Amino acid sequence: MTAALIVAIVAAPTLAAIVSALIRMRHVGEYVNLIAALVCLVATLSLAATHDRPHEFLNGYVLVDAIGVWTLVCTALVYFLASVYAIGYMRLLVEERERLPQFYALFAAFAATMVCGPLMNNIGVYWIAIELTTLVSTFLVGFEKGQEAIEAAWKYIIVVSAGISLALLGTVLFYWAGSLVIGPTYDMTWGTLRHAAPRMNPALTQMAFLLVLVGYGTKAGLAPMHTWLPDAHSEGPAPVSAMLSGALLNTAMLGVARFLTVTDAASPSMLPRTVLVGFGAFSLFVAALFIVRQRGIKRLMAYSSVEHMGVLAMGFGFGGPLAIAAVLYHMLNHSLNKSLMFFGAGNVMRLFGTKEIDEIRGVWARFPVTGALWLAGAVAITGAPPFGLFLSEFTMMRAGLATPNAWAVIVLLVLLIVIFIGFLNHFRQMYFATSIPAAKADSDDDSGKDGQLRYTAAATLATQSAQPNLWMTLPMWLALLPVLILGLWWPQELWRFFEAVASDLGRSAP
């Protein structure tokens, strides 16, 4: 049963990519990709419901464990929601209509590479899977072929590949440390390394972990290695941005978490965890600075992703069953919530014809449904009650206070308050301000009056445009409702699943 589900999870998007590439018809690509996403989601949820203990397949190359299954659930949810949204959104790109079969082939291939990563049991093959996600998603980031999109794609592949090269060096050092204990030839599985770790050189494993942290941290968007993320999220189509933020970042963070368990088993030193917490705190600090001063819609969402990856890093650094439960809960809520935010940004951006926050006014009045959903998502993404991210962040703070890195809880609390104020201030302007800033009007036209007239004309055109269709609003509802429910009710079944994750990760507490 488990093997059949794994085959369905991987084969569905792979076949969709092949069919879309061979049958170059837009509607075929749309619906084949949507069916593949639905099959992938159902199979992943079935796998999570029936998972009881770790299983290995294909001579140990494939591993099905609790944390891997949880990452698959987050990925499959985002893939399905983004596939629904893409049908409505991509049809608006009239200039790219002839290339839509290519888009859906790449989109499904991107999903296929992401679901492979959490299943890889060999640390070298896991690195290959992560690198494949980069190669495929680069073409999606630059899909619209504008100058800024192409620049963002180049920046993405160069920065991330440089980081992944460091992760490869760290992987080699982990293998070397293991070879000094096991012998020159052995299976490079997570379990083999963890079993041999107590006899491995602590200094060598710590050095290897730091390289892996910087390498995979680059892919996960941790500061200061995050520089690719705002451009890539801003220039890619909205469904791609949702996949990058809600699914890809989790897949990279998974590698950091698994290598941390090996390092923990090799040495009782708190250095690796403290460094991980430090990267998380610095990511929150950078995100707060840029969120407060941000002027682009999707760049605002991108820096929010930097923030939440920092929260995940701090949670893994805190360690302990409670912190791990909070991390996994946060991972799910962020995946759903950030998908909602990019969908809303895509809707508003297309209707107003701009990415600039200063040029968007009266969102709620002109687009009631999209406006209400997007505003609720904005409140939720800042960690405000009664949504799921509040519950996960509060639980993480409780866990952090019981660790040697309790100082980070104060940093987390202060920066979350700053981000809450800065993020929602932008939405206050877009929803309730009635005119564009004078400085913006002057920069658009030497006359502030002319600039205001141009804004009024653009707003009128937006009002006359077609409202977002069902394809563009349904996934927003499907993302928001679970985030609200998970903020009011933490299912007991999830607690048991999180305990299984803590068990699979080995020594979870410092």
Short mmCIF file of C-alpha atoms in Angstrom, two decimals:
data_model
loop_
_atom_site.label_atom_id
_atom_site.label_comp_id
_atom_site.label_asym_id
_atom_site.label_seq_id
_atom_site.Cartn_x
_atom_site.Cartn_y
_atom_site.Cartn_z
CA MET A 1 0.00 0.00 0.00
CA THR A 2 2.74 2.47 0.97
CA ALA A 3 4.76 1.68 -2.15
CA ALA A 4 1.71 2.25 -4.38
CA LEU A 5 1.05 5.63 -2.75
CA ILE A 6 4.67 6.68 -3.27
CA VAL A 7 4.46 5.73 -6.93
CA ALA A 8 1.26 7.78 -7.31
CA ILE A 9 2.78 10.82 -5.58
CA VAL A 10 5.82 10.89 -7.85
CA ALA A 11 4.30 9.55 -11.07
CA ALA A 12 1.27 11.87 -11.23
CA PRO A 13 3.15 15.17 -11.72
CA THR A 14 5.83 13.44 -13.81
CA LEU A 15 3.25 12.09 -16.26
CA ALA A 16 1.49 15.46 -16.31
CA ALA A 17 4.75 17.15 -17.29
CA ILE A 18 5.31 14.65 -20.11
CA VAL A 19 1.75 14.92 -21.43
CA SER A 20 1.81 18.74 -21.34
CA ALA A 21 5.13 18.79 -23.17
CA LEU A 22 3.99 16.35 -25.87
CA ILE A 23 0.40 17.55 -26.39
CA ARG A 24 0.90 21.25 -26.81
CA MET A 25 -2.67 22.35 -26.11
CA ARG A 26 -3.46 24.86 -23.38
CA HIS A 27 -6.59 23.18 -22.01
CA VAL A 28 -4.87 19.78 -21.95
CA GLY A 29 -2.03 21.20 -19.87
CA GLU A 30 -4.43 22.95 -17.48
CA TYR A 31 -6.57 19.96 -16.66
CA VAL A 32 -3.89 17.27 -16.79
CA ASN A 33 -1.86 19.28 -14.31
CA LEU A 34 -4.93 19.81 -12.10
CA ILE A 35 -5.76 16.09 -12.12
CA ALA A 36 -2.13 15.25 -11.28
CA ALA A 37 -2.21 17.70 -8.38
CA LEU A 38 -5.43 16.16 -7.06
CA VAL A 39 -4.01 12.61 -7.33
CA CYS A 40 -0.82 13.74 -5.60
CA LEU A 41 -2.79 15.38 -2.77
CA VAL A 42 -5.10 12.40 -2.18
CA ALA A 43 -2.18 9.95 -2.22
CA THR A 44 -0.15 12.12 0.16
CA LEU A 45 -3.01 12.50 2.64
CA SER A 46 -3.59 8.75 2.47
CA LEU A 47 0.09 8.17 3.16
CA ALA A 48 -0.04 10.48 6.17
CA ALA A 49 -3.18 8.79 7.50
CA THR A 50 -1.70 5.29 7.25
CA HIS A 51 1.88 6.09 8.30
CA ASP A 52 2.93 4.23 11.43
CA ARG A 53 6.70 3.82 11.27
CA PRO A 54 9.60 4.58 8.89
CA HIS A 55 9.82 2.42 5.76
CA GLU A 56 12.65 2.05 3.25
CA PHE A 57 12.27 1.08 -0.42
CA LEU A 58 14.50 0.56 -3.48
CA ASN A 59 17.42 -0.84 -1.50
CA GLY A 60 17.28 1.97 1.01
CA TYR A 61 17.25 4.87 -1.46
CA VAL A 62 13.67 5.86 -0.62
CA LEU A 63 12.64 6.66 2.94
CA VAL A 64 9.11 7.26 4.19
CA ASP A 65 9.30 8.78 7.67
CA ALA A 66 7.03 11.14 9.58
CA ILE A 67 8.82 14.42 8.87
CA GLY A 68 9.21 13.54 5.21
CA VAL A 69 5.51 12.71 4.94
CA TRP A 70 4.61 15.99 6.65
CA THR A 71 6.73 17.94 4.17
CA LEU A 72 4.99 16.06 1.35
CA VAL A 73 1.59 17.04 2.76
CA CYS A 74 2.55 20.74 2.73
CA THR A 75 3.94 20.44 -0.79
CA ALA A 76 0.92 18.57 -2.16
CA LEU A 77 -1.52 21.08 -0.65
CA VAL A 78 0.28 24.03 -2.22
CA TYR A 79 0.62 22.20 -5.55
CA PHE A 80 -3.11 21.54 -5.68
CA LEU A 81 -4.14 25.07 -4.68
CA ALA A 82 -1.65 26.64 -7.09
CA SER A 83 -2.85 24.36 -9.91
CA VAL A 84 -6.44 25.49 -9.40
CA TYR A 85 -5.39 29.14 -9.25
CA ALA A 86 -3.12 28.86 -12.29
CA ILE A 87 -6.03 28.01 -14.57
CA GLY A 88 -7.69 31.36 -13.91
CA TYR A 89 -4.54 33.45 -13.53
CA MET A 90 -2.52 32.21 -16.50
CA ARG A 91 -5.46 32.75 -18.86
CA LEU A 92 -5.11 36.47 -18.15
CA LEU A 93 -1.59 36.46 -19.61
CA VAL A 94 -2.80 36.90 -23.16
CA GLU A 95 0.69 37.59 -24.45
CA GLU A 96 1.90 34.22 -23.12
CA ARG A 97 -1.10 32.12 -24.22
CA GLU A 98 0.80 30.18 -26.88
CA ARG A 99 3.44 29.18 -24.30
CA LEU A 100 1.01 27.91 -21.65
CA PRO A 101 1.60 24.20 -22.49
CA GLN A 102 5.28 24.82 -21.76
CA PHE A 103 4.33 26.50 -18.49
CA TYR A 104 2.25 23.55 -17.29
CA ALA A 105 4.94 21.07 -18.30
CA LEU A 106 7.49 23.01 -16.22
CA PHE A 107 4.99 23.51 -13.37
CA ALA A 108 4.28 19.79 -13.08
CA ALA A 109 7.98 18.95 -13.40
CA PHE A 110 8.71 21.41 -10.59
CA ALA A 111 6.18 19.63 -8.39
CA ALA A 112 7.71 16.25 -9.28
CA THR A 113 11.18 17.35 -8.20
CA MET A 114 9.84 18.75 -4.92
CA VAL A 115 8.00 15.59 -3.91
CA CYS A 116 11.14 13.57 -4.59
CA GLY A 117 13.29 15.52 -2.13
CA PRO A 118 11.58 14.46 1.15
CA LEU A 119 11.63 10.81 0.00
CA MET A 120 15.38 10.62 -0.60
CA ASN A 121 17.19 8.53 2.00
CA ASN A 122 20.69 8.95 0.53
CA ILE A 123 22.24 12.31 1.45
CA GLY A 124 23.90 12.60 -1.95
CA VAL A 125 20.70 11.83 -3.87
CA TYR A 126 18.83 14.32 -1.66
CA TRP A 127 21.31 16.98 -2.79
CA ILE A 128 20.65 16.06 -6.42
CA ALA A 129 16.87 16.34 -5.88
CA ILE A 130 17.24 19.82 -4.37
CA GLU A 131 19.45 20.93 -7.25
CA LEU A 132 16.88 19.64 -9.74
CA THR A 133 14.23 21.86 -8.16
CA THR A 134 16.51 24.82 -8.88
CA LEU A 135 17.08 23.91 -12.51
CA VAL A 136 13.37 23.47 -13.26
CA SER A 137 12.06 26.44 -11.28
CA THR A 138 14.54 28.84 -12.89
CA PHE A 139 12.58 28.63 -16.14
CA LEU A 140 9.34 29.32 -14.24
CA VAL A 141 10.79 32.41 -12.52
CA GLY A 142 11.74 33.86 -15.91
CA PHE A 143 8.66 32.57 -17.72
CA GLU A 144 7.21 35.98 -18.61
CA LYS A 145 10.50 36.88 -20.36
CA GLY A 146 10.57 40.50 -19.25
CA GLN A 147 13.92 42.08 -18.52
CA GLU A 148 13.34 42.00 -14.76
CA ALA A 149 12.06 38.41 -14.88
CA ILE A 150 15.13 37.18 -16.77
CA GLU A 151 17.41 39.06 -14.38
CA ALA A 152 15.62 37.48 -11.41
CA ALA A 153 15.99 34.01 -12.95
CA TRP A 154 19.73 34.48 -13.46
CA LYS A 155 20.17 35.81 -9.94
CA TYR A 156 18.17 32.90 -8.59
CA ILE A 157 20.16 30.16 -10.27
CA ILE A 158 23.56 31.76 -9.56
CA VAL A 159 22.99 32.54 -5.87
CA VAL A 160 21.19 29.29 -5.08
CA SER A 161 23.68 27.14 -7.00
CA ALA A 162 26.54 28.78 -5.10
CA GLY A 163 24.79 27.95 -1.84
CA ILE A 164 24.02 24.41 -2.93
CA SER A 165 27.72 23.96 -3.77
CA LEU A 166 28.50 24.64 -0.12
CA ALA A 167 25.86 22.09 0.85
CA LEU A 168 27.62 19.57 -1.39
CA LEU A 169 30.92 20.29 0.35
CA GLY A 170 29.24 19.77 3.72
CA THR A 171 27.75 16.51 2.46
CA VAL A 172 31.22 15.32 1.41
CA LEU A 173 32.57 16.17 4.86
CA PHE A 174 29.76 14.20 6.51
CA TYR A 175 30.63 11.25 4.30
CA TRP A 176 34.32 11.60 5.17
CA ALA A 177 33.53 11.73 8.90
CA GLY A 178 31.49 8.55 8.52
CA SER A 179 34.20 6.80 6.49
CA LEU A 180 36.67 7.23 9.36
CA VAL A 181 34.33 5.13 11.50
CA ILE A 182 32.50 2.77 9.15
CA GLY A 183 35.02 2.36 6.36
CA PRO A 184 35.63 3.88 2.92
CA THR A 185 32.44 2.44 1.40
CA TYR A 186 29.00 2.54 2.99
CA ASP A 187 25.39 3.51 2.34
CA MET A 188 25.05 7.26 2.87
CA THR A 189 21.61 7.07 4.46
CA TRP A 190 20.31 9.31 7.22
CA GLY A 191 19.99 6.32 9.55
CA THR A 192 23.52 5.07 8.86
CA LEU A 193 25.04 8.46 9.62
CA ARG A 194 22.96 8.90 12.77
CA HIS A 195 23.94 5.44 14.00
CA ALA A 196 27.65 6.12 13.40
CA ALA A 197 27.54 9.73 14.65
CA PRO A 198 28.49 9.05 18.32
CA ARG A 199 31.84 7.70 17.09
CA MET A 200 32.42 10.44 14.51
CA ASN A 201 34.79 13.39 15.00
CA PRO A 202 32.68 16.18 16.64
CA ALA A 203 34.70 19.04 15.13
CA LEU A 204 34.42 17.57 11.64
CA THR A 205 30.67 17.01 11.92
CA GLN A 206 30.12 20.52 13.25
CA MET A 207 32.08 22.02 10.36
CA ALA A 208 30.11 19.89 7.91
CA PHE A 209 26.82 20.99 9.48
CA LEU A 210 27.72 24.69 9.24
CA LEU A 211 28.43 24.27 5.52
CA VAL A 212 25.17 22.38 5.04
CA LEU A 213 23.31 25.05 7.01
CA VAL A 214 24.65 27.85 4.81
CA GLY A 215 24.06 25.79 1.66
CA TYR A 216 20.52 24.60 2.24
CA GLY A 217 19.81 27.79 4.19
CA THR A 218 20.42 29.67 0.94
CA LYS A 219 17.74 27.59 -0.75
CA ALA A 220 15.43 28.02 2.24
CA GLY A 221 15.80 31.81 2.14
CA LEU A 222 17.57 32.37 5.45
CA ALA A 223 19.30 35.74 5.76
CA PRO A 224 21.87 36.85 4.74
CA MET A 225 21.76 34.20 1.95
CA HIS A 226 18.21 35.24 0.99
CA THR A 227 19.11 37.78 -1.73
CA TRP A 228 17.62 35.70 -4.58
CA LEU A 229 14.26 35.30 -2.91
CA PRO A 230 12.64 38.77 -3.22
CA ASP A 231 13.43 38.99 -6.95
CA ALA A 232 12.37 35.44 -7.78
CA HIS A 233 9.10 35.66 -5.83
CA SER A 234 8.34 39.08 -7.28
CA GLU A 235 8.95 38.30 -10.95
CA GLY A 236 7.57 34.78 -11.28
CA PRO A 237 3.86 34.26 -12.03
CA ALA A 238 1.73 34.21 -8.88
CA PRO A 239 1.18 30.39 -8.88
CA VAL A 240 4.94 29.90 -9.15
CA SER A 241 5.54 32.32 -6.28
CA ALA A 242 3.14 30.28 -4.13
CA MET A 243 5.05 27.09 -4.96
CA LEU A 244 8.42 28.68 -4.25
CA SER A 245 7.35 30.05 -0.88
CA GLY A 246 4.84 27.49 0.36
CA ALA A 247 6.57 24.29 -0.80
CA LEU A 248 10.17 24.70 -1.99
CA LEU A 249 11.49 26.45 1.12
CA ASN A 250 10.17 23.65 3.35
CA THR A 251 11.90 21.02 1.23
CA ALA A 252 15.26 22.74 1.72
CA MET A 253 14.70 23.28 5.45
CA LEU A 254 14.05 19.55 5.81
CA GLY A 255 17.69 18.84 4.92
CA VAL A 256 18.91 21.21 7.65
CA ALA A 257 16.70 19.44 10.22
CA ARG A 258 17.91 15.97 9.27
CA PHE A 259 21.59 16.89 9.26
CA LEU A 260 21.09 18.55 12.65
CA THR A 261 20.09 15.21 14.18
CA VAL A 262 23.36 13.67 12.95
CA THR A 263 25.35 16.56 14.42
CA ASP A 264 23.47 16.29 17.73
CA ALA A 265 24.29 12.59 17.96
CA ALA A 266 27.99 13.28 17.27
CA SER A 267 28.48 15.91 19.96
CA PRO A 268 26.62 17.38 22.96
CA SER A 269 27.80 20.88 21.95
CA MET A 270 25.13 23.56 21.68
CA LEU A 271 27.07 25.40 18.94
CA PRO A 272 25.12 24.04 15.92
CA ARG A 273 21.76 24.80 17.51
CA THR A 274 22.85 28.25 18.65
CA VAL A 275 24.08 29.09 15.14
CA LEU A 276 20.79 27.87 13.68
CA VAL A 277 18.83 30.00 16.13
CA GLY A 278 21.10 32.94 15.28
CA PHE A 279 20.39 32.58 11.56
CA GLY A 280 16.68 32.48 12.35
CA ALA A 281 16.83 35.61 14.49
CA PHE A 282 18.85 37.47 11.87
CA SER A 283 16.36 36.44 9.17
CA LEU A 284 13.55 37.93 11.26
CA PHE A 285 15.57 41.13 11.73
CA VAL A 286 16.23 41.53 8.00
CA ALA A 287 12.61 40.74 7.17
CA ALA A 288 11.37 43.35 9.64
CA LEU A 289 13.61 46.06 8.15
CA PHE A 290 12.49 45.41 4.57
CA ILE A 291 8.81 44.80 5.34
CA VAL A 292 8.45 48.18 7.04
CA ARG A 293 9.93 50.04 4.04
CA GLN A 294 8.65 47.81 1.22
CA ARG A 295 6.89 49.24 -1.84
CA GLY A 296 6.21 46.14 -3.97
CA ILE A 297 3.31 43.78 -3.27
CA LYS A 298 5.03 40.48 -4.06
CA ARG A 299 8.34 41.61 -2.56
CA LEU A 300 6.40 42.27 0.64
CA MET A 301 5.19 38.66 0.55
CA ALA A 302 8.74 37.49 -0.21
CA TYR A 303 10.21 39.13 2.86
CA SER A 304 7.39 37.60 4.86
CA SER A 305 8.73 34.22 3.66
CA VAL A 306 12.18 35.17 4.95
CA GLU A 307 10.53 35.93 8.28
CA HIS A 308 8.75 32.60 8.54
CA MET A 309 11.76 30.56 7.46
CA GLY A 310 13.59 32.32 10.28
CA VAL A 311 10.84 31.20 12.66
CA LEU A 312 11.23 27.60 11.48
CA ALA A 313 15.01 27.78 11.91
CA MET A 314 14.61 29.06 15.46
CA GLY A 315 12.16 26.27 16.27
CA PHE A 316 14.48 23.54 15.00
CA GLY A 317 17.31 25.21 16.91
CA PHE A 318 15.31 25.22 20.15
CA GLY A 319 14.68 21.47 19.86
CA GLY A 320 12.44 19.33 22.01
CA PRO A 321 9.08 17.69 21.19
CA LEU A 322 7.08 20.87 21.88
CA ALA A 323 9.27 23.03 19.61
CA ILE A 324 9.17 20.41 16.84
CA ALA A 325 5.37 20.26 17.09
CA ALA A 326 5.25 24.05 16.80
CA VAL A 327 7.60 24.01 13.80
CA LEU A 328 5.55 21.45 11.90
CA TYR A 329 2.28 23.23 12.71
CA HIS A 330 3.86 26.49 11.57
CA MET A 331 5.10 24.85 8.37
CA LEU A 332 1.59 23.76 7.41
CA ASN A 333 -0.08 27.04 8.30
CA HIS A 334 2.57 29.06 6.48
CA SER A 335 2.24 26.95 3.34
CA LEU A 336 -1.51 27.53 3.23
CA ASN A 337 -1.41 31.15 4.31
CA LYS A 338 1.38 32.23 1.98
CA SER A 339 -0.38 30.57 -0.96
CA LEU A 340 -3.43 32.68 -0.12
CA MET A 341 -1.31 35.84 0.03
CA PHE A 342 0.32 35.29 -3.35
CA PHE A 343 -3.05 34.43 -4.92
CA GLY A 344 -4.50 37.68 -3.58
CA ALA A 345 -1.45 39.62 -4.73
CA GLY A 346 -1.81 38.12 -8.19
CA ASN A 347 -5.48 39.08 -8.38
CA VAL A 348 -4.92 42.66 -7.25
CA MET A 349 -1.81 43.07 -9.37
CA ARG A 350 -3.60 41.99 -12.54
CA LEU A 351 -6.66 44.14 -11.84
CA PHE A 352 -4.74 47.30 -11.00
CA GLY A 353 -2.00 46.66 -13.55
CA THR A 354 0.83 47.39 -11.10
CA LYS A 355 3.01 45.80 -8.44
CA GLU A 356 3.48 49.05 -6.53
CA ILE A 357 1.72 49.39 -3.19
CA ASP A 358 1.54 53.19 -3.59
CA GLU A 359 -0.53 52.81 -6.77
CA ILE A 360 -3.18 50.52 -5.23
CA ARG A 361 -6.07 52.05 -3.32
CA GLY A 362 -9.59 51.00 -2.35
CA VAL A 363 -9.07 47.25 -2.75
CA TRP A 364 -11.93 46.22 -0.51
CA ALA A 365 -14.42 48.67 -2.00
CA ARG A 366 -13.71 47.64 -5.58
CA PHE A 367 -13.12 43.91 -5.11
CA PRO A 368 -15.10 42.79 -2.02
CA VAL A 369 -14.46 39.04 -2.12
CA THR A 370 -10.78 39.13 -3.06
CA GLY A 371 -10.29 42.10 -0.74
CA ALA A 372 -11.86 40.40 2.28
CA LEU A 373 -9.97 37.14 1.76
CA TRP A 374 -6.65 38.89 1.16
CA LEU A 375 -7.03 41.13 4.23
CA ALA A 376 -7.90 38.14 6.42
CA GLY A 377 -4.80 36.39 5.08
CA ALA A 378 -2.69 39.46 5.86
CA VAL A 379 -3.87 39.44 9.48
CA ALA A 380 -3.17 35.70 9.67
CA ILE A 381 0.32 35.84 8.12
CA THR A 382 1.46 38.33 10.77
CA GLY A 383 0.72 35.77 13.48
CA ALA A 384 -2.40 37.44 14.88
CA PRO A 385 -5.17 35.42 16.57
CA PRO A 386 -7.37 33.53 15.94
CA PHE A 387 -5.39 32.00 13.06
CA GLY A 388 -3.04 29.02 13.04
CA LEU A 389 0.24 30.92 12.84
CA PHE A 390 -0.51 32.60 16.18
CA LEU A 391 -0.90 29.22 17.85
CA SER A 392 2.31 27.82 16.36
CA GLU A 393 4.38 30.92 17.20
CA PHE A 394 3.02 31.06 20.75
CA THR A 395 3.81 27.36 21.26
CA MET A 396 7.31 27.90 19.87
CA MET A 397 7.94 30.72 22.34
CA ARG A 398 6.87 28.47 25.20
CA ALA A 399 9.28 25.80 24.03
CA GLY A 400 12.13 28.27 23.53
CA LEU A 401 11.93 29.63 27.08
CA ALA A 402 12.97 26.21 28.42
CA THR A 403 16.19 26.08 26.32
CA PRO A 404 19.66 27.66 26.69
CA ASN A 405 18.72 29.92 23.75
CA ALA A 406 15.83 31.53 25.62
CA TRP A 407 17.20 34.98 24.67
CA ALA A 408 15.94 34.38 21.17
CA VAL A 409 12.33 34.29 22.39
CA ILE A 410 12.55 37.98 23.32
CA VAL A 411 14.04 38.78 19.92
CA LEU A 412 11.29 36.76 18.25
CA LEU A 413 8.52 38.53 20.15
CA VAL A 414 9.84 42.05 19.50
CA LEU A 415 10.45 41.49 15.79
CA LEU A 416 7.06 39.83 15.30
CA ILE A 417 5.41 42.94 16.75
CA VAL A 418 7.40 45.19 14.41
CA ILE A 419 6.48 43.02 11.42
CA PHE A 420 2.82 42.98 12.46
CA ILE A 421 2.68 46.78 12.51
CA GLY A 422 4.71 47.27 9.33
CA PHE A 423 2.93 44.61 7.27
CA LEU A 424 -0.61 45.68 8.15
CA ASN A 425 0.26 49.35 7.65
CA HIS A 426 0.75 48.60 3.94
CA PHE A 427 -2.68 46.97 3.84
CA ARG A 428 -4.19 49.95 5.64
CA GLN A 429 -2.94 52.14 2.81
CA MET A 430 -4.17 49.83 0.05
CA TYR A 431 -7.60 49.38 1.64
CA PHE A 432 -8.48 52.64 3.32
CA ALA A 433 -6.32 55.45 1.84
CA THR A 434 -8.10 57.45 -0.86
CA SER A 435 -5.16 59.03 -2.71
CA ILE A 436 -1.63 58.15 -3.72
CA PRO A 437 1.26 59.77 -1.80
CA ALA A 438 2.30 63.18 -3.09
CA ALA A 439 5.90 62.01 -3.52
CA LYS A 440 4.71 59.16 -5.73
CA ALA A 441 2.52 61.43 -7.81
CA ASP A 442 5.37 63.88 -8.26
CA SER A 443 7.73 61.11 -9.34
CA ASP A 444 5.21 59.85 -11.90
CA ASP A 445 4.57 63.30 -13.28
CA ASP A 446 6.10 66.68 -12.53
CA SER A 447 2.62 67.78 -11.52
CA GLY A 448 1.03 66.12 -8.48
CA LYS A 449 -2.39 66.87 -9.93
CA ASP A 450 -1.59 65.06 -13.17
CA GLY A 451 -0.23 62.10 -11.24
CA GLN A 452 -3.42 61.91 -9.19
CA LEU A 453 -5.54 62.07 -12.33
CA ARG A 454 -3.56 59.21 -13.83
CA TYR A 455 -4.12 57.15 -10.70
CA THR A 456 -7.87 57.88 -10.84
CA ALA A 457 -8.00 56.74 -14.47
CA ALA A 458 -6.14 53.54 -13.62
CA ALA A 459 -8.48 52.87 -10.71
CA THR A 460 -11.51 53.37 -12.95
CA LEU A 461 -10.09 50.94 -15.48
CA ALA A 462 -9.50 48.40 -12.70
CA THR A 463 -13.09 48.77 -11.54
CA GLN A 464 -14.34 48.15 -15.04
CA SER A 465 -12.18 45.03 -15.39
CA ALA A 466 -13.66 41.61 -14.85
CA GLN A 467 -13.71 40.46 -11.26
CA PRO A 468 -11.46 37.49 -10.37
CA ASN A 469 -13.19 34.33 -11.55
CA LEU A 470 -13.95 31.22 -9.52
CA TRP A 471 -10.59 29.65 -10.38
CA MET A 472 -8.88 32.64 -8.74
CA THR A 473 -11.04 32.94 -5.62
CA LEU A 474 -11.81 29.29 -4.76
CA PRO A 475 -8.19 28.42 -3.78
CA MET A 476 -8.15 31.50 -1.54
CA TRP A 477 -11.14 30.13 0.36
CA LEU A 478 -9.58 26.65 0.47
CA ALA A 479 -6.40 28.13 1.97
CA LEU A 480 -7.99 30.52 4.47
CA LEU A 481 -10.54 28.21 6.09
CA PRO A 482 -8.00 25.58 7.29
CA VAL A 483 -5.75 28.35 8.66
CA LEU A 484 -8.70 29.69 10.67
CA ILE A 485 -9.80 26.22 11.85
CA LEU A 486 -6.24 25.29 12.85
CA GLY A 487 -6.05 28.48 14.90
CA LEU A 488 -9.12 27.51 16.89
CA TRP A 489 -8.56 23.76 17.16
CA TRP A 490 -5.35 21.76 17.30
CA PRO A 491 -6.43 18.17 16.42
CA GLN A 492 -5.18 15.52 18.82
CA GLU A 493 -4.22 13.32 15.88
CA LEU A 494 -1.65 15.92 14.85
CA TRP A 495 -0.04 15.78 18.29
CA ARG A 496 0.49 12.04 17.86
CA PHE A 497 1.94 12.60 14.40
CA PHE A 498 4.32 15.26 15.74
CA GLU A 499 5.46 12.86 18.46
CA ALA A 500 6.32 10.40 15.70
CA VAL A 501 8.38 13.10 13.97
CA ALA A 502 10.28 13.80 17.18
CA SER A 503 10.97 10.07 17.52
CA ASP A 504 12.15 9.77 13.91
CA LEU A 505 14.50 12.73 14.28
CA GLY A 506 16.29 11.02 17.15
CA ARG A 507 17.52 13.20 19.97
CA SER A 508 15.24 16.20 19.69
CA ALA A 509 16.18 18.08 22.82
CA PRO A 510 19.44 19.84 23.55
#
